[in-house]
Coordinates of C-alpha atoms and ligand atoms in Angstrom, one line a residue:
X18 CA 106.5 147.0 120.3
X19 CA 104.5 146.5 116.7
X20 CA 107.2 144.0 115.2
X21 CA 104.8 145.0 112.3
X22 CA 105.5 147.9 112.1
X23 CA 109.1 147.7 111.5
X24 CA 111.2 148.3 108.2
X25 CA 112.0 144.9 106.4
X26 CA 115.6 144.7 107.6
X27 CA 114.6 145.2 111.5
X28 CA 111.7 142.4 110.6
X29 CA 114.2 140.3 109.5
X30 CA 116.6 140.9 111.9
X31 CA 114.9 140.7 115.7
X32 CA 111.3 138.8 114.4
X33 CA 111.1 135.4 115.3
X34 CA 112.8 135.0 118.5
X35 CA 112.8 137.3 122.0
X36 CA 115.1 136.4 124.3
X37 CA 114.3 136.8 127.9
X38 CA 117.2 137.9 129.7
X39 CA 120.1 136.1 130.2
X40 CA 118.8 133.7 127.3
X41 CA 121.0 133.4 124.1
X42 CA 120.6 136.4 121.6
X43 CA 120.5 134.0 118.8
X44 CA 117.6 131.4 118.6
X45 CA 118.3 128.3 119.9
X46 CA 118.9 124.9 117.7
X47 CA 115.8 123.0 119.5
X48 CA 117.5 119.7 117.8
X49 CA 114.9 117.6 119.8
X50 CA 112.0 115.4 118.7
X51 CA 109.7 115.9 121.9
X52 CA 108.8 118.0 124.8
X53 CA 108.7 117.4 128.2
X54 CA 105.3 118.3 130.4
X55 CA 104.7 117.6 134.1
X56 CA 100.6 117.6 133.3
X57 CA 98.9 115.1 131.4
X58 CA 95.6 117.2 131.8
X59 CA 97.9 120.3 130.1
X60 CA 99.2 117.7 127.1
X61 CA 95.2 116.5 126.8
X62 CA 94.6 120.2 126.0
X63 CA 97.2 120.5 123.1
X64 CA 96.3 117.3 121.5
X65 CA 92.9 119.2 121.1
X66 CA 94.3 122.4 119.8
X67 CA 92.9 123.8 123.3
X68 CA 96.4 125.7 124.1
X69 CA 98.6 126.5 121.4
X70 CA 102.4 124.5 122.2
X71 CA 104.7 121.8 121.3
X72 CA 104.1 118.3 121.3
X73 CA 106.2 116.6 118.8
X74 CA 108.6 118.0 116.2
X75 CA 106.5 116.4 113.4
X76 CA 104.1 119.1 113.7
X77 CA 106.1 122.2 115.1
X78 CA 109.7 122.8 117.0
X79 CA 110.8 126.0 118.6
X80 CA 113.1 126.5 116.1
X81 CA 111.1 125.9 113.3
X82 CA 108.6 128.7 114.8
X83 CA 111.2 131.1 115.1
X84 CA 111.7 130.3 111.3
X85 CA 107.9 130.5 110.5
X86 CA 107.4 133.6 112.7
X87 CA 110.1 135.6 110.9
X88 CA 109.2 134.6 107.7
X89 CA 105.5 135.7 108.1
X90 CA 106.4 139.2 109.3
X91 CA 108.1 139.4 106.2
X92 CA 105.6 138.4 104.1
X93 CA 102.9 140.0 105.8
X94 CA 100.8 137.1 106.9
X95 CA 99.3 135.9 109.7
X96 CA 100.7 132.8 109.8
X97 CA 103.3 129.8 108.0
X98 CA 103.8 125.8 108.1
X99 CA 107.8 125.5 107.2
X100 CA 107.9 122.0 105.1
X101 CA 110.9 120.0 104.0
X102 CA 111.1 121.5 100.5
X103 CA 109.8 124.1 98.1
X104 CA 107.4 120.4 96.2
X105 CA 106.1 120.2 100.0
X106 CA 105.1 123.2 100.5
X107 CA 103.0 123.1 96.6
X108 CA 101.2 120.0 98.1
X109 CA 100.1 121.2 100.9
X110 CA 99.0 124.7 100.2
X111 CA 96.9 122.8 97.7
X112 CA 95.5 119.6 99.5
X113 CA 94.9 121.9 102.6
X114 CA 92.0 122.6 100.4
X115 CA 91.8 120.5 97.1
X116 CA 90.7 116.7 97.2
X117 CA 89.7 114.0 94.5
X118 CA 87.0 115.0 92.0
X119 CA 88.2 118.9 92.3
X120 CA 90.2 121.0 89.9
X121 CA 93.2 123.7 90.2
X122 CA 93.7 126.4 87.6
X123 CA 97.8 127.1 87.0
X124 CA 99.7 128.9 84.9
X125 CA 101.6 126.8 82.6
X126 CA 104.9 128.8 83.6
X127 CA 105.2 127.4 86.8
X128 CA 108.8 125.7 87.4
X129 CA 109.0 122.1 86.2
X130 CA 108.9 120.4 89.5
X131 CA 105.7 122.2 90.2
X132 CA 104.0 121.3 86.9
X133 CA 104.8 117.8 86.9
X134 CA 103.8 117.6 90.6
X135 CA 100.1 118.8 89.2
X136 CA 100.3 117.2 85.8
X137 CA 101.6 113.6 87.2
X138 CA 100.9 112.8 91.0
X139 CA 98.3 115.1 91.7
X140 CA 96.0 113.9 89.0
X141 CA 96.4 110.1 89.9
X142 CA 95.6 111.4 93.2
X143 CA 92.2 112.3 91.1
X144 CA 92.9 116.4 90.9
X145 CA 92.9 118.1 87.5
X146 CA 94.6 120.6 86.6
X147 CA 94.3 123.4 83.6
X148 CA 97.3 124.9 82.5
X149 CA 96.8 128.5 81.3
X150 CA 99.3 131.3 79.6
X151 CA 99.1 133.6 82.7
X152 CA 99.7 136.2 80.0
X153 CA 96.2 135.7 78.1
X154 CA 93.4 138.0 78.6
X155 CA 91.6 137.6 81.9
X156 CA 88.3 136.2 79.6
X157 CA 90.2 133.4 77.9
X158 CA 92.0 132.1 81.8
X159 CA 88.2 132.6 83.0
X160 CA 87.1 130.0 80.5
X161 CA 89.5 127.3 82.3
X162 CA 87.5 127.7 85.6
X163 CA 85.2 124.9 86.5
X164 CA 82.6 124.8 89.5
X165 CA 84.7 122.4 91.4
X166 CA 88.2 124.8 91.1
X167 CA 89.2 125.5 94.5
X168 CA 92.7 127.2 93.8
X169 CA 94.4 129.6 91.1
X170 CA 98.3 128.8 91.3
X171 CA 100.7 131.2 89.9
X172 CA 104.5 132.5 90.6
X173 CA 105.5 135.8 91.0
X174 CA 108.3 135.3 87.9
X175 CA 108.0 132.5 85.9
X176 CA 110.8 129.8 86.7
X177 CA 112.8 129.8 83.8
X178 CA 110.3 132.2 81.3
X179 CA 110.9 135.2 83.8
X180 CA 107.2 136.4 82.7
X181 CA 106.4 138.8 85.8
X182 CA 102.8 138.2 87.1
X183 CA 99.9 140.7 86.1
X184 CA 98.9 140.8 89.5
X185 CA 96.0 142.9 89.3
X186 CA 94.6 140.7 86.4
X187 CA 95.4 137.8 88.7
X188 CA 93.2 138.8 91.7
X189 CA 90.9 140.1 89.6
X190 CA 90.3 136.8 88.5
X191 CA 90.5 135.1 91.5
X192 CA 87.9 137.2 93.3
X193 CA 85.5 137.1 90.9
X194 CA 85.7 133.5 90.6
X195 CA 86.1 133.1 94.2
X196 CA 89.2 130.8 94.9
X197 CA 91.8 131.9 96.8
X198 CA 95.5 133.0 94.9
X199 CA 98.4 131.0 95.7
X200 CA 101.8 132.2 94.4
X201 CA 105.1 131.1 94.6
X202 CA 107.3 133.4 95.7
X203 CA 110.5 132.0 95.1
X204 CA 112.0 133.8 92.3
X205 CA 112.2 137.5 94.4
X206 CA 111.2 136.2 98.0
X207 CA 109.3 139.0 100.2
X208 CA 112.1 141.6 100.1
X209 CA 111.5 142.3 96.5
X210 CA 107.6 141.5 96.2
X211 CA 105.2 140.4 99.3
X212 CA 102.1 139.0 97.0
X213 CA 99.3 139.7 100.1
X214 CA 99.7 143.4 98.9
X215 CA 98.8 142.7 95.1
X216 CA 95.9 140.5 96.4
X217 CA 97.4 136.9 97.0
X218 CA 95.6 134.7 99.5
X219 CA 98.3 132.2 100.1
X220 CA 102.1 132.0 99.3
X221 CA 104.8 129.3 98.7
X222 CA 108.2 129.5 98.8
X223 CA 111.1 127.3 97.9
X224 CA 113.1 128.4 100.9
X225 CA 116.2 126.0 99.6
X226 CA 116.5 128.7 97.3
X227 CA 117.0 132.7 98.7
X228 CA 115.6 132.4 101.8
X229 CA 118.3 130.1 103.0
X230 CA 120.8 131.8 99.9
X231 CA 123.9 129.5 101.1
X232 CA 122.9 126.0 99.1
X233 CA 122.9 124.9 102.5
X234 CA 119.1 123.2 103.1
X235 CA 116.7 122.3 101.0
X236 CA 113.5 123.9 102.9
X237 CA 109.6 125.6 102.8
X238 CA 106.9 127.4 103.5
X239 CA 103.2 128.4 102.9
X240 CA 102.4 131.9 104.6
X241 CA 98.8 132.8 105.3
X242 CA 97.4 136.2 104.4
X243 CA 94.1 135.4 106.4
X244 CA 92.2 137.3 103.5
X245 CA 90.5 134.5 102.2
X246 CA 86.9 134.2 103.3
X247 CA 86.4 130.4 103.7
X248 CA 83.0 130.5 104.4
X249 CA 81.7 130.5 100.8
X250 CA 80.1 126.9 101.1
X251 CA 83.1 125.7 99.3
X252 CA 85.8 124.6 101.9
X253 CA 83.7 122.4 104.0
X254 CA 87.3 121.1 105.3
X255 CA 87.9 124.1 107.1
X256 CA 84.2 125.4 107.9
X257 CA 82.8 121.5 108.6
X258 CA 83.3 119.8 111.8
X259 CA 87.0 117.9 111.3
X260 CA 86.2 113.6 112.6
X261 CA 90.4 114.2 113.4
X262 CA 89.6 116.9 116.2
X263 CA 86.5 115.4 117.5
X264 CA 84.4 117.6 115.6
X265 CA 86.2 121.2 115.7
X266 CA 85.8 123.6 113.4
X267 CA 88.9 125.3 111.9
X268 CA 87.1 128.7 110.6
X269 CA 84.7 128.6 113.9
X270 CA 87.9 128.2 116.1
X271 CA 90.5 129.8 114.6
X272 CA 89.2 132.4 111.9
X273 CA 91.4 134.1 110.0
X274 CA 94.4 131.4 111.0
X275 CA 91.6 128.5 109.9
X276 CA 93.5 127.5 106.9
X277 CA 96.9 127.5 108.4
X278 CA 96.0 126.0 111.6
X279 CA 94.4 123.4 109.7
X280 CA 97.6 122.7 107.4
X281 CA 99.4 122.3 110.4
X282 CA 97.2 120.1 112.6
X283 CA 95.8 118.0 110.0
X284 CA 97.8 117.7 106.7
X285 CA 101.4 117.9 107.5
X286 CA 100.5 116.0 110.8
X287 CA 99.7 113.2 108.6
X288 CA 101.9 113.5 105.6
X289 CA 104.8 114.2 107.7
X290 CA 106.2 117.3 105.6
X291 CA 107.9 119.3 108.8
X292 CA 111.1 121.3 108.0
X293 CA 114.2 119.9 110.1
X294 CA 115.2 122.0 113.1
X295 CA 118.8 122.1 112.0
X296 CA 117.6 123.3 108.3
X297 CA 114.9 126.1 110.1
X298 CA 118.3 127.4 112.1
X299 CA 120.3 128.3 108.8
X300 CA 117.1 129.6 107.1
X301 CA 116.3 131.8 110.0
X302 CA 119.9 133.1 109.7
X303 CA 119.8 133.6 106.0
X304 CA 116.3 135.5 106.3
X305 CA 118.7 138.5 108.1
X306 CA 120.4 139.4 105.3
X307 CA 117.9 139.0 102.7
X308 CA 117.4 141.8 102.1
X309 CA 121.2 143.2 101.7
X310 CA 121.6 139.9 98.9
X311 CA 118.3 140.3 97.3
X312 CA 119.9 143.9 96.3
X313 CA 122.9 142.5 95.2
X314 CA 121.7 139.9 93.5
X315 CA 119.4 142.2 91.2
X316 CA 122.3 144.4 90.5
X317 CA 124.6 142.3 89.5
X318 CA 122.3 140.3 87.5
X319 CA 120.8 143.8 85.7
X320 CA 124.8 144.4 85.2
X321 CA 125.0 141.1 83.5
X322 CA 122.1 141.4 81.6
X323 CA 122.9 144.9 80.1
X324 CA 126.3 143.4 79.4
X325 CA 125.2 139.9 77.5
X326 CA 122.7 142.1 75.8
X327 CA 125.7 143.7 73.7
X328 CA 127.8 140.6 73.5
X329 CA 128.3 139.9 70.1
X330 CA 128.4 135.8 71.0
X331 CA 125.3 136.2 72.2
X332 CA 121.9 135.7 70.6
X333 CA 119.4 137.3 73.4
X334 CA 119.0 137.7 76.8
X335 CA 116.0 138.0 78.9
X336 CA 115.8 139.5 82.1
X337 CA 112.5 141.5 83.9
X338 CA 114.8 144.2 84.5
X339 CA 115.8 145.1 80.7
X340 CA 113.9 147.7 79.0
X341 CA 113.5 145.0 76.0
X342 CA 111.9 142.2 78.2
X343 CA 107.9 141.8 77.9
X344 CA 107.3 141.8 81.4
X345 CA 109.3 145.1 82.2
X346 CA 106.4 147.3 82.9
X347 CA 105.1 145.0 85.3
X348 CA 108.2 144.1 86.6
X349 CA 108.2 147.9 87.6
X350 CA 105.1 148.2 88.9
X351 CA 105.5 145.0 91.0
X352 CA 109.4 144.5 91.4
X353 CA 110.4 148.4 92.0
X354 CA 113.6 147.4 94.0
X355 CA 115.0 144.8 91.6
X356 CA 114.0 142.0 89.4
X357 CA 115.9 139.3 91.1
X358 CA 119.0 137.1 90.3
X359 CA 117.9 134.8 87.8
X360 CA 118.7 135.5 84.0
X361 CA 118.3 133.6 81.0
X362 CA 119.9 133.7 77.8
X363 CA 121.2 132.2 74.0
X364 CA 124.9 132.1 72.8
X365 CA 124.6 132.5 68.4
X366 CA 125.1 129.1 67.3
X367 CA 122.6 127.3 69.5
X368 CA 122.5 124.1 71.7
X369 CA 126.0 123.3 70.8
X370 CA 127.5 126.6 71.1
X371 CA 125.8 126.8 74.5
X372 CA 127.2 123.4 75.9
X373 CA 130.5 124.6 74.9
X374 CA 129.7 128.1 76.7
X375 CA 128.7 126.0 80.1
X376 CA 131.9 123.2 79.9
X377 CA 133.7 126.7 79.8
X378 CA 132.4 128.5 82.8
X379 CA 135.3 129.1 85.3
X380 CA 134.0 131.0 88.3
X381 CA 130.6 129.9 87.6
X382 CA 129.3 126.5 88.2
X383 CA 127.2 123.8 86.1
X384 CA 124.6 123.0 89.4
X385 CA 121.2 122.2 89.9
X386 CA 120.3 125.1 91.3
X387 CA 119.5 128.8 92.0
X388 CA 119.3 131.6 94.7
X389 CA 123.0 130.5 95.6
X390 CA 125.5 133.6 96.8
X391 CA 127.5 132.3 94.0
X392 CA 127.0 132.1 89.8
X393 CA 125.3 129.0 89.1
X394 CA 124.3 128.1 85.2
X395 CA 122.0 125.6 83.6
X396 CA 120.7 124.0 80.6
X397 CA 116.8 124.0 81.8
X398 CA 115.8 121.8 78.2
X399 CA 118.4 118.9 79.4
X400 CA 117.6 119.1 83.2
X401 CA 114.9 120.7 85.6
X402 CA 112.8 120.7 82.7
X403 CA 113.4 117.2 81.0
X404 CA 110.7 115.6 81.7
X405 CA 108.5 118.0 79.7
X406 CA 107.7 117.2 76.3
X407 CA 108.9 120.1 73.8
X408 CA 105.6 121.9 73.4
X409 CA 105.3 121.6 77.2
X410 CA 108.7 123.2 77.5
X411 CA 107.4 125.9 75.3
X412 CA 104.3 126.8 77.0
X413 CA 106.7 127.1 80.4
X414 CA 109.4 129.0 78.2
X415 CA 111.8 126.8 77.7
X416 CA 113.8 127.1 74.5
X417 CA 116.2 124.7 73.4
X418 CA 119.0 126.9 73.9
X419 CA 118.5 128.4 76.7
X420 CA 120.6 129.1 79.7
X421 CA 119.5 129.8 82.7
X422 CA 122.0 132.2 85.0
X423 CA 121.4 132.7 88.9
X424 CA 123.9 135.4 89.5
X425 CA 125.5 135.2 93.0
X426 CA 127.2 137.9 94.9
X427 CA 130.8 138.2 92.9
X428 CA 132.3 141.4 92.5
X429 CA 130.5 142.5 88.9
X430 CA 133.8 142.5 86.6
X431 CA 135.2 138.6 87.7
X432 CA 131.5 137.8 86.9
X433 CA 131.9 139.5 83.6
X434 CA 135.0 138.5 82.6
X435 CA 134.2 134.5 83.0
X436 CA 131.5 134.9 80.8
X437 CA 133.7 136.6 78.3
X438 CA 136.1 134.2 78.6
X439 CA 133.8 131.2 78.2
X440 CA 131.7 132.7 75.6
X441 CA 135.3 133.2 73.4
X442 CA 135.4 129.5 73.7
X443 CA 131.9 128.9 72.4
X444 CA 132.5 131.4 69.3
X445 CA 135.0 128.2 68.2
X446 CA 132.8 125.7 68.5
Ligands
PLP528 C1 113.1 125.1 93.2 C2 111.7 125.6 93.1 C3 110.6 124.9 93.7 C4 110.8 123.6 94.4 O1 111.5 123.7 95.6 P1 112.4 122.6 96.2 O2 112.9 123.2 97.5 O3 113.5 122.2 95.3 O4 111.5 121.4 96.5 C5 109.4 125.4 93.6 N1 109.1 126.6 92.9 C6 110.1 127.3 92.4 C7 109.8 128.6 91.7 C8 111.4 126.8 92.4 O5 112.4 127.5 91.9

């Protein structure tokens, strides 16, 4: 049986877990820090990465790899570290192979969390970062490159711009200047784009958001497309003998799983990142219907999209989805089964109308938060992008009045009519 082979919904539906008979149908909860062995000879050999098995929860659980295994089958990978959070799994896609005195190239859309992570910590760790408009000509992002970048950092749609990736420009870029991609793939998760086809070499995911789609966990993951060639002279991490392993090799030992093996075994042994068991249980379960929300989700959220659009309380509204978004070409070309659940938009009037239109909001809820089954809204200015000065805000695409919409899984007309209803109330302001 090629699990590979399989449409998404069977993927995520029976990858990541084969029961033997008689053994549950549904994986296991492993709740459990440690394993028990009747060998010390057979532990020894783990410890050195000789046999591939559990030793301590820290670094993998059963559960967790039932998690991790699904998830890479959807993605397409060849293999995935779960980590605590969406900021966890940023970190260590990019200290896996980024140290002090190197240099990242990102596009300055990348959700607030993520560019302060780069902009703040990572550079008093000694990493720089250049911030680029992912929507300039491939020449002018070029220029940003330096002889010490080891990683181009992008996401799939912007977090809260909703600018759709020019993929092709993207990995044109990256292979030429030979660092791997890394997207985040948060916004339409694998069901609606899996980057490793458009040329990605590693992706993130926020997994508190759609993968686990209740606002249950907060979870992540970095998936491996094992298309990166490592051996280029610079990633002497993986290629050079590791003093942690007495001297192994990651690309001599484990090739095309070198850079995920190493994130595993090396960085989040030691910074402690692991994804709770309990948290990889409800994540595994919300990966099986992915793909039936992820549907939803775009629908409802095109629906609302077309319907703001022709609100007369409302000043725009951008969505990938809309003819009269910038990105809708390449939303088409990459996002042919939806654009997601996440809109933004202005009520006429401004800030102030706004704040009236989000204290009004019945069925929908004021929440950090997106990727939930039900309506969430936010002001992005005031919260997940705060700490960003104003220009900052701009070049991530942020406007002052903005509202950001992740449309959950409501029948279409309740949706509707609470926004009616609320933006009524911000027409009086
Ligand atoms: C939320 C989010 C993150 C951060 O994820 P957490 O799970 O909150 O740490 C990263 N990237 C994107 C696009 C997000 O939306």
């Amino acid at each position: 049986m090629d699990k590979k082979k399989w449409g998404f919904s069977t993927r995520a539906l029976h990858g990541g877990w084969d029961p033997k008979p008689t053994e549950p149908r549904i994986l296991p909860l492993y709740q459990s820090t440690t394993y028990y062995y009747e060998d010390a000879d057979y532990l020894a050999k783990i410890f050195d990465l000789e046999v591939d098995d559990h030793m301590y929860t820290r670094i993998s659980n059963p559960t967790v790899a039932g998690f991790e295994e699904r998830i890479t089958l959807l993605e397409g990978g060849v293999g995935a570290v779960a980590t605590s959070s969406g900021q966890a799994a940023s970190t260590i896609a990019l200290l896996n192979i980024c140290q002090a005195g190197q240099h990242i190239v990102a596009a300055s859309t990348l959700y607030g969390g993520t560019y302060t992570l780069l902009s703040i910590t990572f550079k008093r760790l000694g990493i720089e970062v250049s911030f680029v408009d992912p929507e300039a000509p491939a020449e002018e992002i070029m220029q940003a490159f330096r002889p010490d970048t080891r990683a181009l950092l992008a996401e799939t749609i912007g977090n809260p711009g909703l600018n759709v990736l020019d993929f092709e420009k993207f990995s044109n870029i990256a292979r030429s200047m030979d660092v791997p991609l890394i997207i985040d793939n948060t916004f339409p998760s694998p069901y609606l784009c899996r980057p490793f086809e458009h040329g990605a070499n590693i992706v993130v995911h926020s997994a508190t958001k759609y993968i686990d789609g209740h606002a249950t966990s907060t979870g992540g993951v970095v998936i491996d497309g094992g298309n990166y060639n490592w051996d280029n002279g610079k990633y002497p991490e993986i290629t050079e003998p590791d003093p942690s392993y007495h001297g192994l090799r990651f690309w001599d030992k484990f090739g095309q799983q070198a850079y995920i093996t190493k994130a595993r075994y090396q960085l989040a042994r030691d910074l402690g990142t692991c994804l709770s068991p309990f948290n990889a249980f409800l994540m595994h379960i919300g990966l099986e219907t992915l793909s039936l929300r992820m549907a939803k989700h775009s629908a409802n959220a095109l629906a609302l999209a077309q319907y703001l659009e022709s609100h007369p309380q409302v000043a725009w509204v951008s969505y990938p989805g809309l003819a009269s978004h910038h990105s809708h070409k390449l939303a088409q070309k990459y996002l042919p089964l939806g654009s997601g659940g996440v809109l933004t938009f202005g009520v006429k009037g401004g800030l102030a109308n706004g704040k009236t239109f989000i204290n009004n909001v019945k069925l929908a809820a004021l929440v950090i938060h997106l990727g939930d089954i039900r309506t969430s809204v936010l002001h992005p200015a005031s919260t997940t992008h705060r700490q960003l000065s104003e220009e900052e805000q701009r070049a991530s695409g942020v406007t002052p009045d903005m509202i950001r919409v992740s449309v959950g899984l409501e029948d279409i007309d309740d949706i509707l009519a609470d926004f009616d209803q609320a933006l009524e109330k911000a027409s009086h302001t």
